[in-house]
Amino acid sequence: MKLPPHLTIADFNAALGEFRSIVSPKWVFTSDDDVALYDDAYSPFWGEPDELVASAAVAPASVEEVQAVVRVANRYRIPLYTISTGMNLGYGGSAPALSGSVVLDLQRMNRIIEVNEAEAFALVEPGVSYFDLYNYIREKKLKLWIDCPDPGWGSLIGNALDHGCGYTRYRDHFDAHCGMEVVLPTGELVRTGMGAMPGSHAWQSFRYGCGPIVDGLFSQSNMGVVTKMGFWLMPEPEASMEIEISVPHHEDIHPFIGTLFKLEAQGVLDTAFWFDSPLIRSLESQPYKRLSASPDPEPAEWNAIAKEKGLASWSARFWIHGAVTMLVPTIIRL
């Protein structure tokens, strides 16, 4: 067993006993097999002394249990490493940032507390995944869209706190949040924005409250454990259509990007867009022997090959949403 830093085995066992009294023995994990599930499967230090490993894991099911666990950890000076749900492969999986930490596993806190169709918001716990919210909205036949990143198995809260993004006008997920509930290291509870106002019904509708805005303190930080979070959702549009714009010349890429960024800044485009090269994609799948051996062929050579193959040099794709009469299927060539 890997002990938390500067802790004796006696004190650690005492802390584990208190954790068990809070969440029940079933939800405190200490065996080697159980704790190994929180390792980083892609660690370059696998099996070596420098590998980041947990000492134990505890899985509370309510904010009250989180508060109690945090108070115990604070008293024994045990570092906690919080995870929610999903794989988090880009950030080391569920392995702690400090070896010997106790993983605070919030997967059991998976309630969709409210989805309001009229005001287009959801209030969820950390264990709620994008799949969970999507299925809930479909089952209830609500005219709302989620904004999902590529890994739909991930947590809405975890993704937003890590500054994740998606595809619609709400693609900046932290910017699309409205209201947090946070357990501080002391075990005290904080609700940001209108959630701090007694009797308020605008917690997920109006981001601001009285006084400073402190939400950013809890994104990508260790200053608290977020146990609830509100998100603005997109009202379901009448129609949605993918648009492709292409340009013929290799050197068009600079004004092409500048034009699309300008349209985004003006609010004409409000979804993510992707750049691609149909020509390069074609050459990668079927190498073109006439292409210069130079690592940086001249634009004229690229343009000649594009013309011969009948392909655009660059293209961009994005989505537009609105009334059916506004959307006419098209491929635009500039």
C-alpha positions in Angstrom: 0.0 0.0 0.0 1.2 3.5 -0.9 0.8 5.8 2.0 -0.2 9.5 1.7 2.8 11.8 2.2 4.0 12.2 5.8 1.3 9.9 7.2 1.8 6.9 9.5 0.1 3.6 8.8 -1.8 4.0 12.1 -3.2 7.4 11.2 -4.1 6.3 7.6 -6.0 3.3 8.9 -7.8 5.6 11.3 -8.8 7.9 8.5 -9.9 5.0 6.4 -12.1 3.9 9.2 -13.8 7.3 9.3 -14.2 7.3 5.5 -16.0 3.9 5.9 -18.3 5.3 8.6 -19.3 8.1 6.1 -19.9 6.2 2.9 -20.0 2.6 4.2 -17.2 0.1 3.8 -18.4 -0.9 0.3 -17.4 2.4 -1.1 -13.9 2.7 0.3 -11.3 0.9 -1.9 -8.0 -0.2 -0.5 -7.1 -3.5 -2.0 -4.3 -3.5 -4.6 -6.7 -4.7 -7.3 -9.2 -2.0 -6.6 -6.7 0.8 -6.3 -4.9 -0.3 -9.5 -8.1 0.6 -11.4 -7.2 4.2 -10.8 -3.7 3.9 -12.4 -2.8 5.7 -15.6 -2.8 2.9 -18.1 -0.5 5.0 -20.4 2.0 6.1 -17.8 5.6 6.2 -19.1 6.6 5.2 -15.6 4.4 2.1 -15.4 5.7 -0.2 -12.6 8.5 2.2 -11.8 9.1 4.2 -8.5 8.1 7.4 -10.2 4.6 6.1 -11.3 1.8 8.2 -9.9 -0.5 5.9 -7.8 -3.3 6.3 -5.3 -3.2 5.1 -1.7 -7.0 4.4 -1.7 -10.3 5.7 -3.2 -13.5 6.7 -1.6 -16.8 7.1 -3.5 -19.4 9.4 -1.8 -23.0 9.6 -3.1 -24.1 13.0 -1.9 -22.7 16.5 -1.2 -23.1 15.8 2.5 -20.8 12.8 2.2 -18.3 14.8 0.2 -18.3 17.4 2.9 -17.7 14.8 5.6 -14.9 13.1 3.6 -13.2 16.4 3.0 -13.3 17.3 6.7 -11.6 14.0 7.6 -9.0 14.4 4.9 -8.3 18.0 6.1 -7.9 16.8 9.7 -5.4 14.1 8.8 -3.8 16.2 6.0 -4.5 13.6 3.4 -4.3 14.9 -0.2 -7.5 14.2 -2.3 -7.6 13.8 -6.0 -11.1 14.3 -7.4 -12.4 12.5 -10.5 -16.0 12.2 -11.9 -16.7 9.9 -14.9 -15.2 9.2 -18.2 -11.6 8.3 -19.1 -9.7 11.6 -19.0 -7.0 10.1 -21.1 -5.4 13.4 -22.0 -4.8 14.2 -18.3 -3.5 10.9 -17.0 -6.7 9.0 -16.5 -7.8 8.8 -12.9 -4.2 8.6 -11.5 -3.6 11.3 -8.9 -1.2 14.2 -9.6 0.5 13.4 -6.3 1.4 9.8 -5.4 -0.3 8.6 -2.3 -3.4 10.8 -2.7 -6.8 9.4 -2.0 -9.0 9.4 -5.1 -12.3 11.1 -4.4 -14.5 9.3 -7.0 -17.7 11.1 -7.7 -19.2 8.6 -10.2 -22.0 7.7 -7.8 -23.2 11.3 -7.8 -24.9 11.0 -11.1 -28.3 12.7 -10.7 -29.8 14.9 -13.4 -31.4 17.3 -11.0 -33.3 19.5 -13.4 -33.7 20.1 -17.1 -35.8 23.1 -17.9 -37.0 23.3 -21.5 -38.6 26.7 -21.2 -35.4 28.3 -19.9 -33.0 25.9 -21.7 -30.8 24.8 -18.9 -29.8 21.7 -17.0 -28.5 21.2 -13.4 -26.4 18.1 -13.0 -24.0 16.3 -10.6 -20.4 15.3 -11.6 -21.2 11.7 -12.5 -23.6 12.7 -15.3 -22.1 12.0 -18.7 -23.1 13.6 -22.0 -24.7 10.3 -23.0 -26.8 10.4 -19.8 -28.1 13.9 -20.5 -28.7 13.2 -24.1 -30.7 10.1 -23.4 -32.7 11.9 -20.7 -33.6 14.7 -23.1 -34.6 12.3 -25.8 -36.7 10.1 -23.4 -38.5 13.2 -22.1 -38.9 14.5 -25.7 -37.5 17.9 -24.8 -36.7 20.3 -27.6 -33.2 20.9 -26.4 -29.7 20.1 -27.7 -26.6 19.4 -25.6 -23.2 20.5 -26.8 -21.0 17.4 -26.7 -17.3 17.0 -27.1 -15.9 14.0 -29.0 -15.9 11.7 -25.9 -19.6 11.5 -25.0 -18.8 9.2 -22.1 -17.2 12.1 -20.2 -18.7 14.3 -17.4 -20.3 17.6 -18.3 -18.8 19.1 -15.1 -15.3 17.6 -15.6 -15.2 18.7 -19.2 -16.2 22.2 -18.3 -13.8 22.5 -15.4 -11.0 21.4 -17.8 -12.0 24.1 -20.3 -13.3 21.5 -22.8 -15.2 22.5 -25.9 -17.7 21.2 -28.5 -19.4 22.4 -31.7 -22.4 24.6 -31.3 -22.7 28.2 -30.1 -22.3 26.8 -26.5 -19.0 25.0 -27.5 -17.0 26.8 -24.7 -18.3 24.6 -21.9 -17.1 26.6 -19.0 -18.5 29.8 -20.5 -21.8 28.0 -20.9 -22.1 27.0 -17.3 -24.3 28.9 -14.9 -24.0 28.3 -11.2 -21.9 26.0 -9.2 -22.1 24.2 -5.9 -18.6 23.7 -4.4 -17.3 22.0 -1.3 -14.3 24.0 0.1 -11.3 22.3 1.7 -12.8 23.1 5.1 -15.9 21.2 4.2 -18.0 24.4 3.9 -20.4 24.7 1.0 -20.5 27.5 -1.5 -23.0 28.2 -4.2 -21.9 30.8 -6.8 -24.0 33.4 -8.6 -27.7 33.5 -7.7 -27.4 30.2 -5.9 -26.1 32.2 -2.9 -29.3 34.2 -2.7 -32.0 32.7 -0.3 -35.1 31.7 -2.2 -33.7 32.5 -5.6 -35.2 30.7 -8.6 -32.6 32.1 -11.1 -29.5 30.0 -10.2 -29.2 28.5 -13.7 -30.7 31.4 -15.6 -28.6 34.3 -14.4 -24.9 33.8 -13.8 -24.2 36.8 -11.6 -25.2 37.4 -8.0 -24.2 40.0 -5.5 -20.4 40.7 -5.2 -17.4 39.2 -7.0 -17.7 36.4 -9.5 -15.6 33.5 -8.2 -16.5 30.6 -10.5 -13.2 30.7 -12.3 -11.3 29.9 -9.0 -12.7 26.3 -9.3 -11.7 25.5 -12.9 -8.5 23.6 -13.4 -7.7 24.1 -9.7 -7.6 22.3 -6.4 -9.5 25.0 -4.5 -12.7 23.0 -4.1 -14.8 20.0 -5.2 -17.6 20.9 -7.5 -20.7 18.9 -6.6 -23.4 20.5 -8.8 -23.2 22.7 -11.9 -25.7 24.3 -14.2 -25.4 24.5 -18.0 -27.2 26.5 -20.7 -28.5 24.2 -23.4 -29.4 25.1 -27.0 -33.1 25.3 -27.9 -33.7 22.7 -30.7 -33.6 24.5 -34.1 -36.2 23.9 -36.7 -33.4 22.8 -39.1 -29.7 22.2 -39.2 -27.4 21.9 -42.1 -23.7 21.3 -42.8 -22.0 23.8 -45.0 -18.7 23.3 -47.0 -16.7 26.2 -48.4 -13.7 25.5 -50.6 -11.1 27.6 -52.3 -9.0 26.6 -55.4 -5.5 27.9 -54.7 -2.9 26.8 -52.3 -2.1 30.4 -51.3 -5.8 31.1 -50.6 -5.5 29.7 -47.1 -4.5 32.9 -45.4 -7.4 35.1 -46.6 -9.7 32.0 -46.2 -9.0 31.7 -42.5 -9.2 35.5 -42.1 -12.6 35.7 -43.7 -14.1 32.9 -41.6 -12.6 34.4 -38.4 -14.2 37.7 -39.3 -17.6 36.1 -39.9 -17.3 34.4 -36.5 -16.3 37.7 -34.8 -19.4 39.3 -36.4 -21.7 36.6 -35.1 -22.5 35.3 -38.6 -21.0 32.0 -37.8 -21.7 30.6 -34.3 -20.5 27.1 -34.5 -17.0 25.5 -34.7 -15.5 25.1 -38.1 -12.7 22.8 -39.5 -10.1 23.3 -42.2 -9.0 20.5 -44.4 -7.2 20.0 -47.7 -9.1 17.7 -50.1 -5.9 17.8 -52.3 -3.5 16.7 -49.6 -5.9 14.0 -48.4 -6.1 12.6 -51.9 -2.3 12.6 -52.2 -1.9 10.9 -48.9 -4.2 8.0 -49.9 -2.7 7.8 -53.4 0.9 9.3 -53.5 1.3 11.5 -56.5 4.8 11.0 -58.0 4.8 14.3 -59.9 4.9 16.2 -56.6 8.3 17.9 -56.1 10.8 16.1 -53.8 11.2 19.5 -52.0 9.9 19.5 -48.4 8.1 22.7 -49.3 6.7 22.7 -52.9 5.9 26.0 -54.5 2.3 27.1 -54.6 2.2 26.9 -58.4 3.0 23.2 -58.2 0.2 22.6 -55.7 -2.2 24.6 -57.9 -1.3 22.7 -61.0 -1.9 19.4 -59.3 -5.2 20.6 -57.8 -6.4 21.7 -61.2 -5.4 18.5 -62.9 -7.2 16.4 -60.2 -10.2 18.7 -60.0 -9.9 19.2 -56.3 -10.0 22.2 -54.1 -6.8 23.2 -52.3 -8.6 23.9 -49.0 -12.0 23.5 -47.6 -13.8 24.4 -44.4 -16.9 22.8 -42.8 -19.4 24.2 -40.3 -23.0 24.1 -39.4 -25.8 26.6 -39.5 -29.2 26.3 -37.7 -32.5 28.1 -38.2 -35.8 28.0 -40.0 -36.2 25.5 -42.8 -36.7 28.3 -45.3 -33.3 29.7 -44.4 -31.4 26.6 -45.2 -30.7 25.6 -48.8 -28.3 22.6 -49.3 -25.3 23.9 -51.0 -21.5 23.6 -51.5 -20.0 27.0 -51.8 -16.8 27.6 -53.8 -15.0 30.9 -53.4 
